[in-house]
Amino acid sequence: MAYGPEAITEAARLIRAGQPVAMPTETVYGLAADATNGEAVARIYEAKGRPSFNPLIVHVRDLAQATEIAAFDDEARALAERYWPGPLTLVLPLRDGAPIASLVTAGLPSVALRVPAHPAMQALLAATERPLAAPSANASGRISPTRAEHVLASLGGRIRLIVDAGQTAHGLESTIVALTGDAPRLLRPGPLDLGLTVAADGMIEAPGQLRSHYAPEKPVRLNAADARPDEWLIGFGALTGNATLSASGDLVEAAAKLFEMLHEAELSPARRIAVAPIPETGLGVAINDRLRRAAAPR
Ligand code: TXA
Ligand code: MG
């Protein structure tokens, strides 16, 4: 655990090296990583031991940086100008070519953005000049941390640095509002009350259950030992495919490439998709969870 300006310098060094760092925000402590680097984002999942991928919130310095990543209409701009920096997350259409790793959005065409008010997180955003993906800094299944000690108890030994700024102001995750449909939808109630109630379908967008979650239109066959005719094979390790998640069998690399490779398979001329076996260990658990959903009959 560390605090003060040296802690931010060290945190920035680790972020640029692709490592996640626990950071205070005004809501809860977050486990931050470079949102432009898929392997850095995969290491968030590795540290949390999360058995599935769900889209993460991207933290940015200000509205100007946010507009490089997402498309803002007048309504989005008005909410951002009024409530940022602060505990409001906006889900918006992802801009074409935005420099955000596909693992951050779990392959979705939308992205969740917020400008945190906490000076330590603001300082890290300024020092790294990168957008930072950051879910709550707790191990999977544990409650969100509102003190550095909570992070230490939950993730100690799994991450290199916890920046300590005492207790968080709100102690509750940010309010999430989606502006991707006709009307604003409250996806997660939080510290900021905008007078919206959770939409009937709002909870469908809770972790792991996003109905709009990217699923290939083509049939997907798992644990494939080779490609059959008319299949696009996504390889792993020694099993080389049309594309390969990681030739060296590295699960961090595989997680970082997973959504891009599913999209690529979908766009390929082949009518079917096959995927090599992925070990059910570490990040492989989350990768296989995603693949099983992709392969589930619809
Ligand atoms: O207060 C907070 O927001 C904390 C601190 C660290 O900033 N962060 C946080 O992040 O709670 P995270 O990544 O755990 O929040 C992820 C939630 C998902 O469960 C999902 O509900 C929503 O954000 N979300 C993210 N991207 C989305 C998208 N493209 N569409 C719909 N929902 C999305
Ligand atoms: Mg959480």
mmCIF file of C-alpha atoms and ligand atoms in Angstrom:
data_model
loop_
_atom_site.group_PDB
_atom_site.id
_atom_site.type_symbol
_atom_site.label_atom_id
_atom_site.label_comp_id
_atom_site.label_asym_id
_atom_site.label_seq_id
_atom_site.Cartn_x
_atom_site.Cartn_y
_atom_site.Cartn_z
ATOM 1 C CA MET A 1 0.000 0.000 0.000
ATOM 2 C CA ALA A 2 1.219 3.470 -0.779
ATOM 3 C CA TYR A 3 0.041 7.063 -0.757
ATOM 4 C CA GLY A 4 1.154 10.496 -1.909
ATOM 5 C CA PRO A 5 2.672 11.712 -5.210
ATOM 6 C CA GLU A 6 5.275 8.889 -5.326
ATOM 7 C CA ALA A 7 2.410 6.398 -5.229
ATOM 8 C CA ILE A 8 0.882 7.985 -8.343
ATOM 9 C CA THR A 9 4.257 7.923 -10.131
ATOM 10 C CA GLU A 10 4.651 4.243 -9.320
ATOM 11 C CA ALA A 11 1.027 3.522 -10.276
ATOM 12 C CA ALA A 12 1.552 5.246 -13.645
ATOM 13 C CA ARG A 13 4.693 3.189 -14.260
ATOM 14 C CA LEU A 14 2.801 -0.044 -13.572
ATOM 15 C CA ILE A 15 -0.157 1.008 -15.754
ATOM 16 C CA ARG A 16 2.178 1.732 -18.675
ATOM 17 C CA ALA A 17 3.783 -1.677 -18.089
ATOM 18 C CA GLY A 18 0.358 -3.307 -18.502
ATOM 19 C CA GLN A 19 -0.223 -4.097 -14.814
ATOM 20 C CA PRO A 20 -3.433 -3.406 -12.878
ATOM 21 C CA VAL A 21 -3.271 -1.091 -9.862
ATOM 22 C CA ALA A 22 -5.853 -0.599 -7.087
ATOM 23 C CA MET A 23 -6.963 3.030 -6.964
ATOM 24 C CA PRO A 24 -9.329 5.014 -4.780
ATOM 25 C CA THR A 25 -12.276 6.732 -6.454
ATOM 26 C CA GLU A 26 -15.082 8.716 -4.830
ATOM 27 C CA THR A 27 -17.360 5.637 -5.080
ATOM 28 C CA VAL A 28 -15.344 2.489 -4.304
ATOM 29 C CA TYR A 29 -11.741 1.381 -4.851
ATOM 30 C CA GLY A 30 -11.212 0.267 -8.437
ATOM 31 C CA LEU A 31 -8.721 -2.107 -10.025
ATOM 32 C CA ALA A 32 -7.452 0.064 -12.878
ATOM 33 C CA ALA A 33 -5.658 -0.985 -16.057
ATOM 34 C CA ASP A 34 -4.843 0.607 -19.412
ATOM 35 C CA ALA A 35 -8.097 0.306 -21.383
ATOM 36 C CA THR A 36 -6.197 0.422 -24.675
ATOM 37 C CA ASN A 37 -4.207 -2.729 -23.789
ATOM 38 C CA GLY A 38 -6.161 -6.017 -23.938
ATOM 39 C CA GLU A 39 -3.599 -7.982 -21.942
ATOM 40 C CA ALA A 40 -3.597 -5.361 -19.188
ATOM 41 C CA VAL A 41 -7.403 -5.674 -19.032
ATOM 42 C CA ALA A 42 -7.143 -9.483 -18.978
ATOM 43 C CA ARG A 43 -4.926 -9.144 -15.891
ATOM 44 C CA ILE A 44 -7.805 -7.392 -14.095
ATOM 45 C CA TYR A 45 -9.882 -10.541 -14.557
ATOM 46 C CA GLU A 46 -6.958 -12.724 -13.590
ATOM 47 C CA ALA A 47 -6.419 -10.800 -10.333
ATOM 48 C CA LYS A 48 -10.127 -10.766 -9.452
ATOM 49 C CA GLY A 49 -10.503 -14.461 -10.281
ATOM 50 C CA ARG A 50 -13.702 -13.605 -12.070
ATOM 51 C CA PRO A 51 -15.289 -16.630 -13.779
ATOM 52 C CA SER A 52 -16.900 -14.565 -16.557
ATOM 53 C CA PHE A 53 -16.299 -11.426 -18.633
ATOM 54 C CA ASN A 54 -18.659 -8.482 -18.383
ATOM 55 C CA PRO A 55 -18.103 -5.045 -19.864
ATOM 56 C CA LEU A 56 -16.060 -2.699 -17.673
ATOM 57 C CA ILE A 57 -16.339 1.018 -16.976
ATOM 58 C CA VAL A 58 -13.734 3.202 -18.670
ATOM 59 C CA HIS A 59 -12.489 6.147 -16.615
ATOM 60 C CA VAL A 60 -11.374 9.273 -18.468
ATOM 61 C CA ARG A 61 -10.036 12.714 -17.506
ATOM 62 C CA ASP A 62 -12.784 14.830 -18.972
ATOM 63 C CA LEU A 63 -15.558 15.134 -21.517
ATOM 64 C CA ALA A 64 -13.061 15.910 -24.295
ATOM 65 C CA GLN A 65 -11.309 12.573 -23.807
ATOM 66 C CA ALA A 66 -14.678 10.830 -23.505
ATOM 67 C CA THR A 67 -15.768 12.143 -26.921
ATOM 68 C CA GLU A 68 -12.743 10.436 -28.501
ATOM 69 C CA ILE A 69 -14.162 7.116 -27.303
ATOM 70 C CA ALA A 70 -17.963 7.391 -27.514
ATOM 71 C CA ALA A 71 -20.555 9.233 -29.577
ATOM 72 C CA PHE A 72 -22.309 11.939 -27.521
ATOM 73 C CA ASP A 73 -25.662 13.346 -28.550
ATOM 74 C CA ASP A 74 -27.081 16.510 -26.953
ATOM 75 C CA GLU A 75 -28.654 14.594 -24.077
ATOM 76 C CA ALA A 76 -25.429 12.743 -23.250
ATOM 77 C CA ARG A 77 -23.440 15.957 -23.435
ATOM 78 C CA ALA A 78 -25.868 17.739 -21.109
ATOM 79 C CA LEU A 79 -25.666 14.952 -18.494
ATOM 80 C CA ALA A 80 -21.883 14.836 -18.717
ATOM 81 C CA GLU A 81 -21.540 18.608 -18.381
ATOM 82 C CA ARG A 82 -23.826 18.660 -15.394
ATOM 83 C CA TYR A 83 -22.547 15.659 -13.414
ATOM 84 C CA TRP A 84 -18.909 15.049 -14.406
ATOM 85 C CA PRO A 85 -16.623 14.679 -12.603
ATOM 86 C CA GLY A 86 -18.756 12.534 -10.312
ATOM 87 C CA PRO A 87 -20.432 9.186 -9.645
ATOM 88 C CA LEU A 88 -22.303 8.944 -12.955
ATOM 89 C CA THR A 89 -21.475 6.375 -15.638
ATOM 90 C CA LEU A 90 -22.912 6.820 -19.128
ATOM 91 C CA VAL A 91 -23.310 3.897 -21.547
ATOM 92 C CA LEU A 92 -22.946 5.284 -25.067
ATOM 93 C CA PRO A 93 -22.272 4.060 -28.611
ATOM 94 C CA LEU A 94 -18.607 3.173 -29.038
ATOM 95 C CA ARG A 95 -16.981 5.282 -31.746
ATOM 96 C CA ASP A 96 -15.491 3.493 -34.752
ATOM 97 C CA GLY A 97 -11.779 3.134 -34.263
ATOM 98 C CA ALA A 98 -11.875 4.148 -30.599
ATOM 99 C CA PRO A 99 -8.638 2.907 -28.996
ATOM 100 C CA ILE A 100 -10.413 0.629 -26.517
ATOM 101 C CA ALA A 101 -9.512 -3.070 -26.182
ATOM 102 C CA SER A 102 -12.425 -5.313 -27.148
ATOM 103 C CA LEU A 103 -12.201 -7.128 -23.790
ATOM 104 C CA VAL A 104 -13.209 -3.848 -22.071
ATOM 105 C CA THR A 105 -16.610 -3.781 -23.785
ATOM 106 C CA ALA A 106 -16.834 -7.594 -23.994
ATOM 107 C CA GLY A 107 -17.190 -7.097 -27.732
ATOM 108 C CA LEU A 108 -20.236 -4.807 -27.422
ATOM 109 C CA PRO A 109 -20.742 -1.803 -29.725
ATOM 110 C CA SER A 110 -21.318 0.388 -26.641
ATOM 111 C CA VAL A 111 -19.013 1.600 -23.885
ATOM 112 C CA ALA A 112 -19.517 2.720 -20.268
ATOM 113 C CA LEU A 113 -17.659 5.933 -19.405
ATOM 114 C CA ARG A 114 -17.181 8.054 -16.354
ATOM 115 C CA VAL A 115 -15.015 10.959 -15.186
ATOM 116 C CA PRO A 116 -14.087 10.257 -11.556
ATOM 117 C CA ALA A 117 -13.855 13.160 -9.129
ATOM 118 C CA HIS A 118 -11.222 11.623 -6.848
ATOM 119 C CA PRO A 119 -7.909 13.548 -7.023
ATOM 120 C CA ALA A 120 -5.788 10.366 -6.932
ATOM 121 C CA MET A 121 -7.625 8.814 -9.886
ATOM 122 C CA GLN A 122 -7.567 12.158 -11.705
ATOM 123 C CA ALA A 123 -3.809 12.364 -11.105
ATOM 124 C CA LEU A 124 -3.293 8.847 -12.482
ATOM 125 C CA LEU A 125 -5.383 9.623 -15.570
ATOM 126 C CA ALA A 126 -3.266 12.731 -16.139
ATOM 127 C CA ALA A 127 0.035 10.918 -15.532
ATOM 128 C CA THR A 128 -0.726 7.981 -17.848
ATOM 129 C CA GLU A 129 -2.671 9.913 -20.506
ATOM 130 C CA ARG A 130 -4.630 6.680 -21.027
ATOM 131 C CA PRO A 131 -8.253 5.757 -20.466
ATOM 132 C CA LEU A 132 -8.417 3.348 -17.517
ATOM 133 C CA ALA A 133 -10.773 0.387 -17.228
ATOM 134 C CA ALA A 134 -11.617 -0.197 -13.573
ATOM 135 C CA PRO A 135 -14.120 -2.509 -11.917
ATOM 136 C CA SER A 136 -14.326 -2.626 -8.139
ATOM 137 C CA ALA A 137 -11.069 -3.856 -6.600
ATOM 138 C CA ASN A 138 -12.369 -6.968 -4.897
ATOM 139 C CA ALA A 139 -11.983 -10.662 -5.590
ATOM 140 C CA SER A 140 -14.933 -12.150 -7.435
ATOM 141 C CA GLY A 141 -17.914 -12.688 -5.145
ATOM 142 C CA ARG A 142 -16.619 -10.367 -2.402
ATOM 143 C CA ILE A 143 -18.128 -7.015 -1.516
ATOM 144 C CA SER A 144 -16.832 -3.780 -3.015
ATOM 145 C CA PRO A 145 -13.916 -2.175 -1.146
ATOM 146 C CA THR A 146 -14.331 1.245 0.417
ATOM 147 C CA ARG A 147 -10.914 1.249 2.136
ATOM 148 C CA ALA A 148 -7.439 0.215 1.001
ATOM 149 C CA GLU A 149 -7.447 -2.404 3.786
ATOM 150 C CA HIS A 150 -10.453 -4.080 2.134
ATOM 151 C CA VAL A 151 -8.502 -4.320 -1.120
ATOM 152 C CA LEU A 152 -5.507 -5.745 0.691
ATOM 153 C CA ALA A 153 -7.635 -8.387 2.406
ATOM 154 C CA SER A 154 -9.261 -9.404 -0.875
ATOM 155 C CA LEU A 155 -6.519 -9.002 -3.509
ATOM 156 C CA GLY A 156 -3.318 -8.752 -1.460
ATOM 157 C CA GLY A 157 -0.596 -10.831 -3.112
ATOM 158 C CA ARG A 158 -2.384 -10.747 -6.467
ATOM 159 C CA ILE A 159 -1.646 -7.125 -7.403
ATOM 160 C CA ARG A 160 1.510 -5.020 -7.207
ATOM 161 C CA LEU A 161 0.185 -1.770 -5.749
ATOM 162 C CA ILE A 162 -2.737 -0.371 -3.760
ATOM 163 C CA VAL A 163 -2.905 3.424 -3.626
ATOM 164 C CA ASP A 164 -4.337 4.311 -0.220
ATOM 165 C CA ALA A 165 -6.491 7.416 0.213
ATOM 166 C CA GLY A 166 -8.555 6.312 3.193
ATOM 167 C CA GLN A 167 -12.265 5.742 3.062
ATOM 168 C CA THR A 168 -14.180 6.515 -0.143
ATOM 169 C CA ALA A 169 -16.770 9.305 -0.064
ATOM 170 C CA HIS A 170 -19.817 7.450 -1.400
ATOM 171 C CA GLY A 171 -19.066 3.833 -0.542
ATOM 172 C CA LEU A 172 -21.323 2.701 -3.360
ATOM 173 C CA GLU A 173 -20.689 2.107 -7.071
ATOM 174 C CA SER A 174 -21.595 4.828 -9.567
ATOM 175 C CA THR A 175 -25.069 5.272 -11.010
ATOM 176 C CA ILE A 176 -25.169 3.790 -14.542
ATOM 177 C CA VAL A 177 -27.424 5.289 -17.217
ATOM 178 C CA ALA A 178 -27.607 3.885 -20.752
ATOM 179 C CA LEU A 179 -28.187 6.358 -23.575
ATOM 180 C CA THR A 180 -28.093 3.811 -26.352
ATOM 181 C CA GLY A 181 -31.850 3.557 -26.887
ATOM 182 C CA ASP A 182 -34.786 5.944 -27.320
ATOM 183 C CA ALA A 183 -34.926 7.047 -23.677
ATOM 184 C CA PRO A 184 -32.337 7.031 -20.869
ATOM 185 C CA ARG A 185 -32.378 3.774 -18.932
ATOM 186 C CA LEU A 186 -31.103 3.300 -15.396
ATOM 187 C CA LEU A 187 -28.928 0.166 -15.413
ATOM 188 C CA ARG A 188 -27.604 0.468 -11.865
ATOM 189 C CA PRO A 189 -28.879 2.736 -9.108
ATOM 190 C CA GLY A 190 -26.107 4.554 -7.268
ATOM 191 C CA PRO A 191 -25.099 7.680 -5.374
ATOM 192 C CA LEU A 192 -26.584 10.025 -7.968
ATOM 193 C CA ASP A 193 -30.385 10.030 -8.193
ATOM 194 C CA LEU A 194 -31.567 11.202 -11.591
ATOM 195 C CA GLY A 195 -35.179 10.332 -10.861
ATOM 196 C CA LEU A 196 -35.043 7.287 -13.135
ATOM 197 C CA THR A 197 -36.198 3.871 -12.005
ATOM 198 C CA VAL A 198 -34.538 0.675 -13.123
ATOM 199 C CA ALA A 199 -36.163 -0.202 -16.426
ATOM 200 C CA ALA A 200 -38.091 -3.455 -16.691
ATOM 201 C CA ASP A 201 -35.304 -4.782 -18.870
ATOM 202 C CA GLY A 202 -32.623 -2.915 -16.950
ATOM 203 C CA MET A 203 -31.514 -5.826 -14.870
ATOM 204 C CA ILE A 204 -31.053 -7.901 -17.986
ATOM 205 C CA GLU A 205 -27.969 -5.801 -18.495
ATOM 206 C CA ALA A 206 -26.583 -6.866 -15.126
ATOM 207 C CA PRO A 207 -23.219 -8.637 -15.204
ATOM 208 C CA GLY A 208 -23.033 -11.640 -17.450
ATOM 209 C CA GLN A 209 -26.601 -11.492 -18.646
ATOM 210 C CA LEU A 210 -26.548 -8.720 -21.212
ATOM 211 C CA ARG A 211 -29.158 -9.690 -23.767
ATOM 212 C CA SER A 212 -27.394 -7.512 -26.301
ATOM 213 C CA HIS A 213 -24.146 -9.246 -25.423
ATOM 214 C CA TYR A 214 -22.227 -10.114 -28.506
ATOM 215 C CA ALA A 215 -23.051 -13.624 -29.660
ATOM 216 C CA PRO A 216 -22.012 -14.871 -33.099
ATOM 217 C CA GLU A 217 -24.815 -15.563 -35.556
ATOM 218 C CA LYS A 218 -22.942 -18.622 -36.791
ATOM 219 C CA PRO A 219 -22.991 -22.008 -35.049
ATOM 220 C CA VAL A 220 -20.026 -22.456 -32.698
ATOM 221 C CA ARG A 221 -18.427 -25.853 -31.951
ATOM 222 C CA LEU A 222 -16.199 -26.051 -28.868
ATOM 223 C CA ASN A 223 -13.239 -28.297 -27.994
ATOM 224 C CA ALA A 224 -12.518 -28.817 -31.672
ATOM 225 C CA ALA A 225 -9.444 -30.942 -32.443
ATOM 226 C CA ASP A 226 -9.349 -29.675 -36.034
ATOM 227 C CA ALA A 227 -11.371 -27.664 -38.557
ATOM 228 C CA ARG A 228 -14.139 -29.445 -40.460
ATOM 229 C CA PRO A 229 -15.149 -28.255 -43.924
ATOM 230 C CA ASP A 230 -16.788 -24.838 -43.831
ATOM 231 C CA GLU A 231 -15.465 -24.044 -40.342
ATOM 232 C CA TRP A 232 -13.320 -21.115 -39.256
ATOM 233 C CA LEU A 233 -11.049 -22.506 -36.558
ATOM 234 C CA ILE A 234 -9.961 -20.353 -33.652
ATOM 235 C CA GLY A 235 -6.823 -22.058 -32.424
ATOM 236 C CA PHE A 236 -5.031 -22.159 -29.094
ATOM 237 C CA GLY A 237 -1.536 -23.366 -28.197
ATOM 238 C CA ALA A 238 -0.201 -26.064 -30.518
ATOM 239 C CA LEU A 239 -3.531 -26.216 -32.384
ATOM 240 C CA THR A 240 -3.133 -23.488 -35.004
ATOM 241 C CA GLY A 241 -6.330 -22.159 -36.519
ATOM 242 C CA ASN A 242 -7.335 -19.601 -39.126
ATOM 243 C CA ALA A 243 -6.596 -17.311 -36.211
ATOM 244 C CA THR A 244 -4.972 -18.340 -32.934
ATOM 245 C CA LEU A 245 -5.812 -16.981 -29.484
ATOM 246 C CA SER A 246 -2.302 -17.635 -28.209
ATOM 247 C CA ALA A 247 0.273 -19.820 -29.928
ATOM 248 C CA SER A 248 2.213 -20.122 -26.670
ATOM 249 C CA GLY A 249 -0.885 -21.155 -24.697
ATOM 250 C CA ASP A 250 -0.898 -17.907 -22.672
ATOM 251 C CA LEU A 251 -4.378 -17.349 -21.198
ATOM 252 C CA VAL A 252 -3.797 -13.593 -20.662
ATOM 253 C CA GLU A 253 -3.055 -13.192 -24.370
ATOM 254 C CA ALA A 254 -6.020 -15.430 -25.260
ATOM 255 C CA ALA A 255 -8.456 -13.422 -23.123
ATOM 256 C CA ALA A 256 -7.204 -10.190 -24.683
ATOM 257 C CA LYS A 257 -7.872 -11.507 -28.204
ATOM 258 C CA LEU A 258 -11.085 -13.461 -27.581
ATOM 259 C CA PHE A 259 -13.720 -10.925 -28.683
ATOM 260 C CA GLU A 260 -11.721 -9.674 -31.681
ATOM 261 C CA MET A 261 -11.317 -13.242 -32.882
ATOM 262 C CA LEU A 262 -15.018 -14.033 -32.467
ATOM 263 C CA HIS A 263 -15.839 -10.944 -34.544
ATOM 264 C CA GLU A 264 -13.263 -11.935 -37.147
ATOM 265 C CA ALA A 265 -14.725 -15.462 -37.334
ATOM 266 C CA GLU A 266 -18.182 -13.989 -37.760
ATOM 267 C CA LEU A 267 -16.998 -11.831 -40.679
ATOM 268 C CA SER A 268 -15.097 -14.685 -42.339
ATOM 269 C CA PRO A 269 -16.527 -16.493 -45.375
ATOM 270 C CA ALA A 270 -16.829 -19.784 -43.409
ATOM 271 C CA ARG A 271 -20.360 -20.712 -42.336
ATOM 272 C CA ARG A 272 -19.382 -22.196 -38.982
ATOM 273 C CA ILE A 273 -16.983 -21.454 -36.157
ATOM 274 C CA ALA A 274 -14.882 -24.010 -34.276
ATOM 275 C CA VAL A 275 -12.750 -23.304 -31.235
ATOM 276 C CA ALA A 276 -9.793 -25.311 -29.916
ATOM 277 C CA PRO A 277 -9.947 -26.608 -26.319
ATOM 278 C CA ILE A 278 -9.051 -23.976 -23.694
ATOM 279 C CA PRO A 279 -7.846 -25.224 -20.296
ATOM 280 C CA GLU A 280 -10.395 -24.686 -17.517
ATOM 281 C CA THR A 281 -7.858 -22.974 -15.222
ATOM 282 C CA GLY A 282 -7.240 -19.330 -14.266
ATOM 283 C CA LEU A 283 -8.529 -17.017 -16.994
ATOM 284 C CA GLY A 284 -9.542 -20.110 -18.976
ATOM 285 C CA VAL A 285 -12.636 -20.348 -16.758
ATOM 286 C CA ALA A 286 -13.890 -16.934 -17.948
ATOM 287 C CA ILE A 287 -12.886 -17.634 -21.553
ATOM 288 C CA ASN A 288 -14.793 -20.933 -21.538
ATOM 289 C CA ASP A 289 -17.813 -19.279 -19.911
ATOM 290 C CA ARG A 290 -17.935 -16.802 -22.793
ATOM 291 C CA LEU A 291 -17.413 -19.522 -25.388
ATOM 292 C CA ARG A 292 -20.178 -21.694 -23.916
ATOM 293 C CA ARG A 293 -22.561 -18.743 -24.183
ATOM 294 C CA ALA A 294 -21.452 -18.195 -27.790
ATOM 295 C CA ALA A 295 -22.070 -21.856 -28.544
ATOM 296 C CA ALA A 296 -25.397 -22.150 -26.696
ATOM 297 C CA PRO A 297 -28.374 -22.876 -28.960
ATOM 298 C CA ARG A 298 -30.514 -19.816 -29.640
HETATM 299 O O1 TXA B 1 -18.237 3.279 -9.068
HETATM 300 C C1 TXA B 1 -17.923 2.605 -10.039
HETATM 301 O O2 TXA B 1 -18.510 2.681 -11.109
HETATM 302 C C2 TXA B 1 -16.715 1.678 -9.893
HETATM 303 C C3 TXA B 1 -15.485 2.536 -9.625
HETATM 304 C C4 TXA B 1 -14.216 1.726 -9.523
HETATM 305 O O3 TXA B 1 -15.370 3.517 -10.646
HETATM 306 N N1 TXA B 1 -16.537 0.886 -11.071
HETATM 307 C C5 TXA B 1 -17.387 -0.113 -11.403
HETATM 308 O O4 TXA B 1 -17.035 -0.689 -12.599
HETATM 309 O O5 TXA B 1 -18.335 -0.477 -10.749
HETATM 310 P P1 TXA B 1 -17.536 -2.031 -13.188
HETATM 311 O O6 TXA B 1 -16.608 -2.247 -14.370
HETATM 312 O O7 TXA B 1 -17.554 -3.106 -12.157
HETATM 313 O O8 TXA B 1 -18.988 -1.772 -13.699
HETATM 314 C C6 TXA B 1 -19.412 -2.599 -14.735
HETATM 315 C C7 TXA B 1 -20.865 -2.503 -14.988
HETATM 316 C C8 TXA B 1 -21.314 -3.776 -15.653
HETATM 317 O O9 TXA B 1 -21.690 -4.735 -14.711
HETATM 318 C C9 TXA B 1 -22.470 -3.319 -16.473
HETATM 319 O O10 TXA B 1 -23.621 -3.338 -15.687
HETATM 320 C C10 TXA B 1 -22.143 -1.894 -16.810
HETATM 321 O O11 TXA B 1 -21.110 -1.487 -15.960
HETATM 322 N N2 TXA B 1 -21.674 -1.755 -18.184
HETATM 323 C C11 TXA B 1 -20.408 -1.547 -18.604
HETATM 324 N N3 TXA B 1 -20.349 -1.453 -19.941
HETATM 325 C C12 TXA B 1 -21.609 -1.599 -20.386
HETATM 326 C C13 TXA B 1 -22.210 -1.614 -21.666
HETATM 327 N N4 TXA B 1 -21.482 -1.432 -22.781
HETATM 328 N N5 TXA B 1 -23.531 -1.802 -21.733
HETATM 329 C C14 TXA B 1 -24.267 -1.987 -20.622
HETATM 330 N N6 TXA B 1 -23.767 -1.986 -19.381
HETATM 331 C C15 TXA B 1 -22.460 -1.804 -19.257
HETATM 332 MG MG MG B 2 -18.012 -4.981 -8.488
#
